[in-house]
Amino acid sequence: MQKSLAAPTGTAIRNPIQALARWRDEFKEIFSARVRERQLGFRYTWYLGALTLGTFSIQLITGLLLMLYYHPSIPQGYADMKDLHFVVSSGVFLRNLHRWSAHAMVFLVFAHMAKVFYRGAYRPPRELNWVVGVCLLLLTLLASYTGYLLPWDQLSYWGTTVGSSIISSTPFIGEKLRFILLGGHTVNANALLRFYVLHVVILPLAVILLVAIHLWRLHKDGGMYVEHEKNVEKR
Amino acid sequence: MNPQNVRGLIGWVRRVFFGDPARRFAWVSLLLTLSLAVAPTKDFFRQSRQYQRQYSKVIERRPDARALRGRMVSGIHQIWLPDLGILDRCTTCHLGIAEPTLADASVPQPFRAHPPIPHDAEKWGCVVCHRGQGPATEVAEAHETTVAWEQPILPVHFIQASCGTCHLDDLPQAPQLDQGRQLLARFDCTGCHKIAGIDRPAMLGPDLTDIGTKVSREWLYKWLKEPRTIADANGNVTVDGIDFGEPRMPTFRLSDSELQDLSAYLSTRNAHPIRPYHFDPRIVASLSKRQDVADQGEARFRQMFCSTCHSLAVTRAGETSLIGGDIGPELTKIGSKVNPDWLAAWLRNPQEYLPHSQMPRYEWSDADLYEVTRYMETKLTDPDLLADVPKLGSPTKTEIEAGQRLFVDKGCASCHVTEGLSPQEDFGPDLSAIGSRNISQLDFGPAKVQPTLIAYLKSKISNPLSVNPSGRMPQYHLDQASLDAVTTALLSLTGPPSTRGMEKLIVARQNPEFHPAGEFGKLYERYKCYACHKFNGFGGTLAPDLSYEGSRATRQWLLQFMENPQTLRPTLVLRMPQFNMPERDAAVFADYFETAMQSPAVDATLDRKQFTPTMAAAGKQLYEKKYQCQACHTIGSAGGYVGPSLGNAGNWLTPGWIEAWLRNPQALVPGTIEPRQAFTADEIQALTAYLLTLKQSGPANGAAAAPSARGTK
């Protein structure tokens, strides 16, 4: 690893070039200093984590473009869907890409978790990363759920009505939770606005933050988990 | 090909395409690029672009291609009306919609110009009338029912429904809609359903509190089973449809035991017994000896023009038809229906039995009443009417109780009142938004019809059981035109306006009430003038509007006419009944008309004396030669029958009215067919002078003509 430009650890970096170089190194260090070829093979991970990250970046890009056309208001939200369908160039493609990639992301997150679980990759020293991963799973589901309301059609309206009713059956605080989520007692303009803000600001930022931690821990914990460490050492 | 070769081939393909990481990467990239190219390609070949290219070709062949090309703009077109919440992109493909030169049928759709309508498409958009999905730019999405859009284009045959979403008032340009609304009101649909724009009247069906004093249990049984009684020799109902003859009572599907229970319950509704009328015994003695007393009664029945409101079935050449008006019920078999004591009491004072009845209260002499009731009891009968009714006997307590329950359960109480049971509203579903119902909200049941709202409505109305075998809606009998009209009226009920802009467009229904007080008010209610005539926008449409009658007719003529109405239009079948009005009543009417029913457009100060014989002579020339008024109006026996007879115009009309009428007939009677001519002031003066000279010697002429001239419709 090249560390010539890097400042000694523990000292403040004042030189911007040095700072950039440190950045570059940090990116390089997503992977451990020593990476074994087997760790990068398809067999052990099926690349599920990387694919999840890929779908998430598709979500970010298409989501940003969709935000150019969407107003979180009633009934304009639905009219914007119609505009995307009928008028915006490749609008159908954009929307469908966002939607299918969201489905794929949920599927991949589950698959990733199952793979990690059944391979026992959650065991120490990776237990913290497992916890971060579970949080990411919840955030993915929440992002998917909040996005469901935004088209403001019958399906999304009733889907959200059912979903929020399920939330309200939480013991003791159910009704309060539902009220906070919807910004009222029914699925209406307030709920649409809250779901929009959750979907485009709060949840993506949280996911980005946790993904950063996830990758940082990955690096710190010795990279991708591979079985039979002894065999790997032999090669 | 043997398996080894196949395996070899597969191996070769794998080597060539996926042999090393670089090739793999190349092929995957190529596949991805191609799949990503699908989206812009689809975008480029979208339907609207094809139509726009086609349009360019079509207009190239037109003589005014240059101008058309100049106005053609490619890309997405839209009509945006933020107030109405309308965003229509229909003009993206319907490019020639506002090009008057593209109106002919040789222009292929979707490029033809829109036919002229009272509204400007640019100002209103398309979907406000045609429905469908405005923002769509694909044919199927715009026109048809799709997963995301359930409101298809409204077929042109029912397009008047869209007029009715804003025009809640009558709209002469939309006759099918108006007819449908009239039918909804006539069939008392509001008895069970809530229908926006049609109010529940004070009386839907007759009050049945005392029905037991009027008809027998057997008759009730028959009526409840099948209210339509005009049948041919085979028992098929011949007089059908709604124009005439269909009783307003629909056919309920009742079992024999239900009929027994209901008839038992109703026949015991007789809280206020009828006091038999005691005719003057001398008149009865002298009349009852005569053989032709019923014939005399028939003559009187005709002279009094009962047929203006009531019809009778007449069979000519094997074909039965009804002759007469439809304001009151058809009376062909009335003698087999009602109790004679009830009939005499009813004719003397209908409102005593039924306070909301529209029947006028006639002034009867004992002789007239005796003759007319004898006629109705002996001639207007059918001995076989109750032939198929089983032996019922006297009602038992269980039957009566069960009947009362049925009266509520079957919805009778929605239209009829009886003592102790108040009318129930909202027995059937609310129809205020039936016209915008989505297909997924309709239950077609076992009906084998197309999955559209129109097919559903038609199926439900023509046979309610077709979509819901356990439904309670009774059976109505409509011909095709009426069915379409009712469907149109129902389609117009799209619920409350969705935007503030739409709200502003609503043309509310005018519901003026005119019930004056005082002496005139009493007589007005007694003779039920408003059943046929209109007063200040309130009343019937059968007879002339009397809002300006004081300006139109002279007092002398009014007095004569009301004592002995003679027709001004000899071709009409339906005429003013003869009320046998005393002179005092006629004077009250004349006074009131003279004072209150005046038009501001008529100069009441105009004096007959200022019209000279010279003017009249010039007027005669104009009448006969220049304007040929005799084409439509009769004087004496010569002339046309389109307009009223002017033979007695000098006695009938006031000079101010004639003068104002000649200036602008539509200002006095909106919608009159009299053409508005561009008369000069001199011509108006001359014509007025001539018409004022037209006088018939006396009222005797008309009176003699009235009873004999009976037409058929």
CSV table of N, CA and C in Angstrom, one decimal, chain B residues 504-596:
chain,number,residue,atom,x,y,z
B,504,LYS,N,-68.5,26.3,-10.1
B,504,LYS,CA,-69.0,27.6,-10.7
B,504,LYS,C,-69.8,27.4,-12.0
B,505,LEU,N,-69.6,26.2,-12.6
B,505,LEU,CA,-70.2,26.0,-13.9
B,505,LEU,C,-71.6,25.5,-13.8
B,506,ILE,N,-72.0,25.0,-12.6
B,506,ILE,CA,-73.3,24.4,-12.5
B,506,ILE,C,-74.4,25.4,-12.8
B,507,VAL,N,-75.3,24.9,-13.7
B,507,VAL,CA,-76.5,25.7,-14.0
B,507,VAL,C,-77.6,25.1,-13.1
B,508,ALA,N,-78.0,25.7,-12.1
B,508,ALA,CA,-78.9,25.1,-11.1
B,508,ALA,C,-80.3,24.9,-11.7
B,509,ARG,N,-81.0,24.0,-11.2
B,509,ARG,CA,-82.4,23.8,-11.6
B,509,ARG,C,-83.2,24.9,-11.0
B,510,GLN,N,-84.1,25.5,-11.9
B,510,GLN,CA,-85.0,26.5,-11.4
B,510,GLN,C,-86.2,25.8,-10.8
B,511,ASN,N,-86.5,26.0,-9.6
B,511,ASN,CA,-87.7,25.4,-9.0
B,511,ASN,C,-88.6,26.5,-8.4
B,512,PRO,N,-89.2,27.4,-9.3
B,512,PRO,CA,-90.0,28.4,-8.7
B,512,PRO,C,-91.4,27.8,-8.3
B,513,GLU,N,-91.8,28.3,-7.2
B,513,GLU,CA,-93.2,27.9,-6.8
B,513,GLU,C,-94.1,29.1,-6.9
B,514,PHE,N,-95.3,28.9,-7.4
B,514,PHE,CA,-96.2,30.0,-7.5
B,514,PHE,C,-97.5,29.6,-6.9
B,515,HIS,N,-97.7,30.0,-5.6
B,515,HIS,CA,-99.0,29.6,-4.9
B,515,HIS,C,-99.5,30.9,-4.3
B,516,PRO,N,-100.2,31.8,-5.1
B,516,PRO,CA,-100.6,33.1,-4.6
B,516,PRO,C,-101.7,32.9,-3.5
B,517,ALA,N,-101.8,33.9,-2.7
B,517,ALA,CA,-102.8,33.9,-1.7
B,517,ALA,C,-104.1,34.6,-2.2
B,518,GLY,N,-105.0,34.7,-1.3
B,518,GLY,CA,-106.2,35.5,-1.6
B,518,GLY,C,-107.3,34.7,-2.4
B,519,GLU,N,-108.2,35.4,-2.9
B,519,GLU,CA,-109.4,34.8,-3.6
B,519,GLU,C,-108.9,34.0,-4.8
B,520,PHE,N,-108.0,34.7,-5.6
B,520,PHE,CA,-107.4,34.0,-6.7
B,520,PHE,C,-106.7,32.7,-6.4
B,521,GLY,N,-105.9,32.8,-5.3
B,521,GLY,CA,-105.2,31.6,-4.8
B,521,GLY,C,-106.1,30.4,-4.6
B,522,LYS,N,-107.2,30.7,-4.0
B,522,LYS,CA,-108.1,29.6,-3.6
B,522,LYS,C,-108.7,28.9,-4.9
B,523,LEU,N,-109.1,29.8,-5.9
B,523,LEU,CA,-109.6,29.2,-7.1
B,523,LEU,C,-108.5,28.5,-7.9
B,524,TYR,N,-107.3,29.1,-7.9
B,524,TYR,CA,-106.1,28.6,-8.5
B,524,TYR,C,-105.9,27.1,-8.1
B,525,GLU,N,-106.0,26.9,-6.7
B,525,GLU,CA,-105.8,25.6,-6.2
B,525,GLU,C,-107.0,24.7,-6.5
B,526,ARG,N,-108.2,25.3,-6.5
B,526,ARG,CA,-109.4,24.5,-6.8
B,526,ARG,C,-109.4,23.9,-8.2
B,527,TYR,N,-109.1,24.8,-9.2
B,527,TYR,CA,-109.2,24.3,-10.5
B,527,TYR,C,-107.9,23.8,-11.0
B,528,LYS,N,-106.9,23.8,-10.1
B,528,LYS,CA,-105.6,23.2,-10.4
B,528,LYS,C,-105.0,23.8,-11.8
B,529,CYS,N,-105.1,25.1,-11.9
B,529,CYS,CA,-104.6,25.7,-13.2
B,529,CYS,C,-103.2,25.3,-13.5
B,530,TYR,N,-102.4,25.1,-12.5
B,530,TYR,CA,-100.9,24.8,-12.7
B,530,TYR,C,-100.7,23.4,-13.1
B,531,ALA,N,-101.7,22.6,-13.1
B,531,ALA,CA,-101.4,21.2,-13.7
B,531,ALA,C,-101.1,21.3,-15.1
B,532,CYS,N,-101.7,22.3,-15.8
B,532,CYS,CA,-101.5,22.4,-17.3
B,532,CYS,C,-100.8,23.7,-17.7
B,533,HIS,N,-101.1,24.8,-17.0
B,533,HIS,CA,-100.5,26.1,-17.4
B,533,HIS,C,-99.3,26.4,-16.6
B,534,LYS,N,-98.5,27.3,-17.1
B,534,LYS,CA,-97.3,27.8,-16.4
B,534,LYS,C,-97.6,29.2,-15.9
B,535,PHE,N,-97.2,29.4,-14.7
B,535,PHE,CA,-97.4,30.8,-14.1
B,535,PHE,C,-96.0,31.2,-13.5
B,536,ASN,N,-95.4,32.2,-14.1
B,536,ASN,CA,-94.1,32.7,-13.6
B,536,ASN,C,-93.1,31.5,-13.5
B,537,GLY,N,-93.1,30.7,-14.5
B,537,GLY,CA,-92.1,29.6,-14.5
B,537,GLY,C,-92.5,28.4,-13.7
B,538,PHE,N,-93.7,28.4,-13.0
B,538,PHE,CA,-94.1,27.2,-12.3
B,538,PHE,C,-95.4,26.6,-12.9
B,539,GLY,N,-95.4,25.3,-13.0
B,539,GLY,CA,-96.6,24.6,-13.5
B,539,GLY,C,-96.3,23.7,-14.7
B,540,GLY,N,-97.4,23.3,-15.3
B,540,GLY,CA,-97.3,22.3,-16.4
B,540,GLY,C,-96.9,22.9,-17.7
B,541,THR,N,-96.7,22.0,-18.7
B,541,THR,CA,-96.3,22.5,-20.0
B,541,THR,C,-97.4,22.2,-21.1
B,542,LEU,N,-98.5,21.6,-20.6
B,542,LEU,CA,-99.5,21.2,-21.6
B,542,LEU,C,-100.2,22.4,-22.3
B,543,ALA,N,-100.5,23.4,-21.5
B,543,ALA,CA,-101.3,24.5,-22.0
B,543,ALA,C,-100.4,25.8,-22.0
B,544,PRO,N,-101.0,26.8,-22.7
B,544,PRO,CA,-100.2,28.1,-22.8
B,544,PRO,C,-99.7,28.6,-21.4
B,545,ASP,N,-98.5,29.2,-21.5
B,545,ASP,CA,-98.0,30.0,-20.3
B,545,ASP,C,-98.8,31.2,-20.1
B,546,LEU,N,-99.3,31.3,-18.8
B,546,LEU,CA,-100.3,32.4,-18.5
B,546,LEU,C,-99.6,33.5,-17.7
B,547,SER,N,-98.2,33.5,-17.7
B,547,SER,CA,-97.5,34.6,-16.9
B,547,SER,C,-97.9,36.0,-17.3
B,548,TYR,N,-98.2,36.2,-18.6
B,548,TYR,CA,-98.5,37.5,-19.2
B,548,TYR,C,-99.9,37.6,-19.7
B,549,GLU,N,-100.8,36.7,-19.2
B,549,GLU,CA,-102.1,36.6,-19.8
B,549,GLU,C,-102.9,37.9,-19.7
B,550,GLY,N,-102.6,38.7,-18.6
B,550,GLY,CA,-103.3,40.0,-18.5
B,550,GLY,C,-102.9,40.9,-19.6
B,551,SER,N,-101.7,40.8,-20.1
B,551,SER,CA,-101.3,41.7,-21.2
B,551,SER,C,-101.9,41.2,-22.5
B,552,ARG,N,-102.1,39.9,-22.6
B,552,ARG,CA,-102.5,39.3,-23.9
B,552,ARG,C,-104.0,39.4,-24.2
B,553,ALA,N,-104.8,39.0,-23.2
B,553,ALA,CA,-106.2,38.8,-23.5
B,553,ALA,C,-107.0,40.0,-22.9
B,554,THR,N,-108.1,40.3,-23.6
B,554,THR,CA,-109.0,41.3,-23.1
B,554,THR,C,-109.8,40.7,-22.0
B,555,ARG,N,-110.3,41.5,-21.2
B,555,ARG,CA,-111.1,41.1,-20.0
B,555,ARG,C,-112.4,40.3,-20.5
B,556,GLN,N,-113.0,41.0,-21.5
B,556,GLN,CA,-114.3,40.4,-22.0
B,556,GLN,C,-114.1,39.0,-22.5
B,557,TRP,N,-113.0,38.8,-23.2
B,557,TRP,CA,-112.7,37.5,-23.8
B,557,TRP,C,-112.4,36.5,-22.7
B,558,LEU,N,-111.6,36.9,-21.7
B,558,LEU,CA,-111.3,36.0,-20.6
B,558,LEU,C,-112.5,35.5,-19.9
B,559,LEU,N,-113.4,36.4,-19.7
B,559,LEU,CA,-114.7,36.0,-19.0
B,559,LEU,C,-115.4,35.0,-19.8
B,560,GLN,N,-115.6,35.3,-21.1
B,560,GLN,CA,-116.3,34.3,-21.9
B,560,GLN,C,-115.6,33.0,-22.0
B,561,PHE,N,-114.3,33.0,-22.2
B,561,PHE,CA,-113.5,31.8,-22.4
B,561,PHE,C,-113.6,30.9,-21.1
B,562,MET,N,-113.5,31.5,-20.0
B,562,MET,CA,-113.5,30.6,-18.8
B,562,MET,C,-114.9,30.0,-18.5
B,563,GLU,N,-115.9,30.8,-18.9
B,563,GLU,CA,-117.2,30.2,-18.7
B,563,GLU,C,-117.4,29.1,-19.7
B,564,ASN,N,-116.9,29.2,-20.8
B,564,ASN,CA,-117.1,28.3,-21.9
B,564,ASN,C,-115.9,28.2,-22.8
B,565,PRO,N,-114.9,27.4,-22.3
B,565,PRO,CA,-113.6,27.4,-23.1
B,565,PRO,C,-113.8,26.8,-24.5
B,566,GLN,N,-113.4,27.6,-25.5
B,566,GLN,CA,-113.5,27.1,-26.8
B,566,GLN,C,-112.0,27.2,-27.4
B,567,THR,N,-111.7,26.2,-28.2
B,567,THR,CA,-110.3,26.1,-28.5
B,567,THR,C,-109.8,27.2,-29.5
B,568,LEU,N,-108.6,27.6,-29.4
B,568,LEU,CA,-108.0,28.5,-30.4
B,568,LEU,C,-107.2,27.7,-31.4
B,569,ARG,N,-107.0,26.4,-31.1
B,569,ARG,CA,-106.3,25.6,-32.0
B,569,ARG,C,-107.1,24.3,-32.3
B,570,PRO,N,-107.9,24.4,-33.4
B,570,PRO,CA,-108.9,23.3,-33.6
B,570,PRO,C,-108.3,21.9,-33.8
B,571,THR,N,-107.0,21.8,-34.1
B,571,THR,CA,-106.5,20.5,-34.4
B,571,THR,C,-106.1,19.8,-33.1
B,572,LEU,N,-106.1,20.5,-32.0
B,572,LEU,CA,-105.6,19.8,-30.7
B,572,LEU,C,-106.7,18.8,-30.2
B,573,VAL,N,-106.2,17.7,-29.6
B,573,VAL,CA,-107.1,16.8,-29.0
B,573,VAL,C,-107.3,17.2,-27.5
B,574,LEU,N,-106.2,17.6,-26.9
B,574,LEU,CA,-106.3,17.9,-25.5
B,574,LEU,C,-106.7,19.4,-25.3
B,575,ARG,N,-107.8,19.6,-24.7
B,575,ARG,CA,-108.3,21.0,-24.6
B,575,ARG,C,-108.6,21.3,-23.1
B,576,MET,N,-108.8,22.6,-22.9
B,576,MET,CA,-109.2,23.1,-21.6
B,576,MET,C,-110.5,22.4,-21.2
B,577,PRO,N,-110.6,21.8,-20.0
B,577,PRO,CA,-111.8,21.2,-19.5
B,577,PRO,C,-112.9,22.2,-19.3
B,578,GLN,N,-114.1,21.8,-19.3
B,578,GLN,CA,-115.2,22.7,-19.0
B,578,GLN,C,-115.5,22.5,-17.5
B,579,PHE,N,-115.1,23.6,-16.7
B,579,PHE,CA,-115.3,23.4,-15.3
B,579,PHE,C,-116.7,23.8,-14.8
B,580,ASN,N,-117.5,24.3,-15.7
B,580,ASN,CA,-118.8,24.8,-15.3
B,580,ASN,C,-118.6,25.9,-14.3
B,581,MET,N,-117.6,26.8,-14.6
B,581,MET,CA,-117.2,27.8,-13.6
B,581,MET,C,-118.3,28.9,-13.5
B,582,PRO,N,-118.7,29.2,-12.3
B,582,PRO,CA,-119.7,30.3,-12.1
B,582,PRO,C,-119.0,31.7,-12.6
B,583,GLU,N,-119.9,32.6,-12.9
B,583,GLU,CA,-119.4,33.9,-13.4
B,583,GLU,C,-118.5,34.6,-12.4
B,584,ARG,N,-118.8,34.4,-11.1
B,584,ARG,CA,-118.0,35.1,-10.1
B,584,ARG,C,-116.5,34.6,-10.2
B,585,ASP,N,-116.4,33.3,-10.3
B,585,ASP,CA,-115.0,32.8,-10.4
B,585,ASP,C,-114.3,33.3,-11.6
B,586,ALA,N,-114.9,33.3,-12.7
B,586,ALA,CA,-114.3,33.8,-13.9
B,586,ALA,C,-113.9,35.3,-13.7
B,587,ALA,N,-114.7,36.1,-13.0
B,587,ALA,CA,-114.3,37.5,-12.8
B,587,ALA,C,-113.1,37.6,-11.9
B,588,VAL,N,-113.0,36.7,-10.9
B,588,VAL,CA,-111.8,36.7,-10.1
B,588,VAL,C,-110.5,36.5,-10.9
B,589,PHE,N,-110.6,35.5,-11.8
B,589,PHE,CA,-109.5,35.2,-12.6
B,589,PHE,C,-109.2,36.4,-13.5
B,590,ALA,N,-110.2,36.9,-14.2
B,590,ALA,CA,-110.0,38.1,-15.1
B,590,ALA,C,-109.3,39.2,-14.3
B,591,ASP,N,-109.8,39.5,-13.1
B,591,ASP,CA,-109.3,40.6,-12.3
B,591,ASP,C,-107.8,40.4,-12.0
B,592,TYR,N,-107.5,39.1,-11.6
B,592,TYR,CA,-106.2,38.8,-11.2
B,592,TYR,C,-105.2,38.9,-12.4
B,593,PHE,N,-105.6,38.4,-13.5
B,593,PHE,CA,-104.8,38.4,-14.7
B,593,PHE,C,-104.5,39.9,-15.1
B,594,GLU,N,-105.6,40.7,-15.0
B,594,GLU,CA,-105.4,42.1,-15.5
B,594,GLU,C,-104.5,42.8,-14.6
B,595,THR,N,-104.5,42.5,-13.3
B,595,THR,CA,-103.6,43.2,-12.4
B,595,THR,C,-102.2,42.7,-12.3
B,596,ALA,N,-102.1,41.4,-12.2
B,596,ALA,CA,-100.8,40.8,-11.8
B,596,ALA,C,-100.1,40.1,-12.9
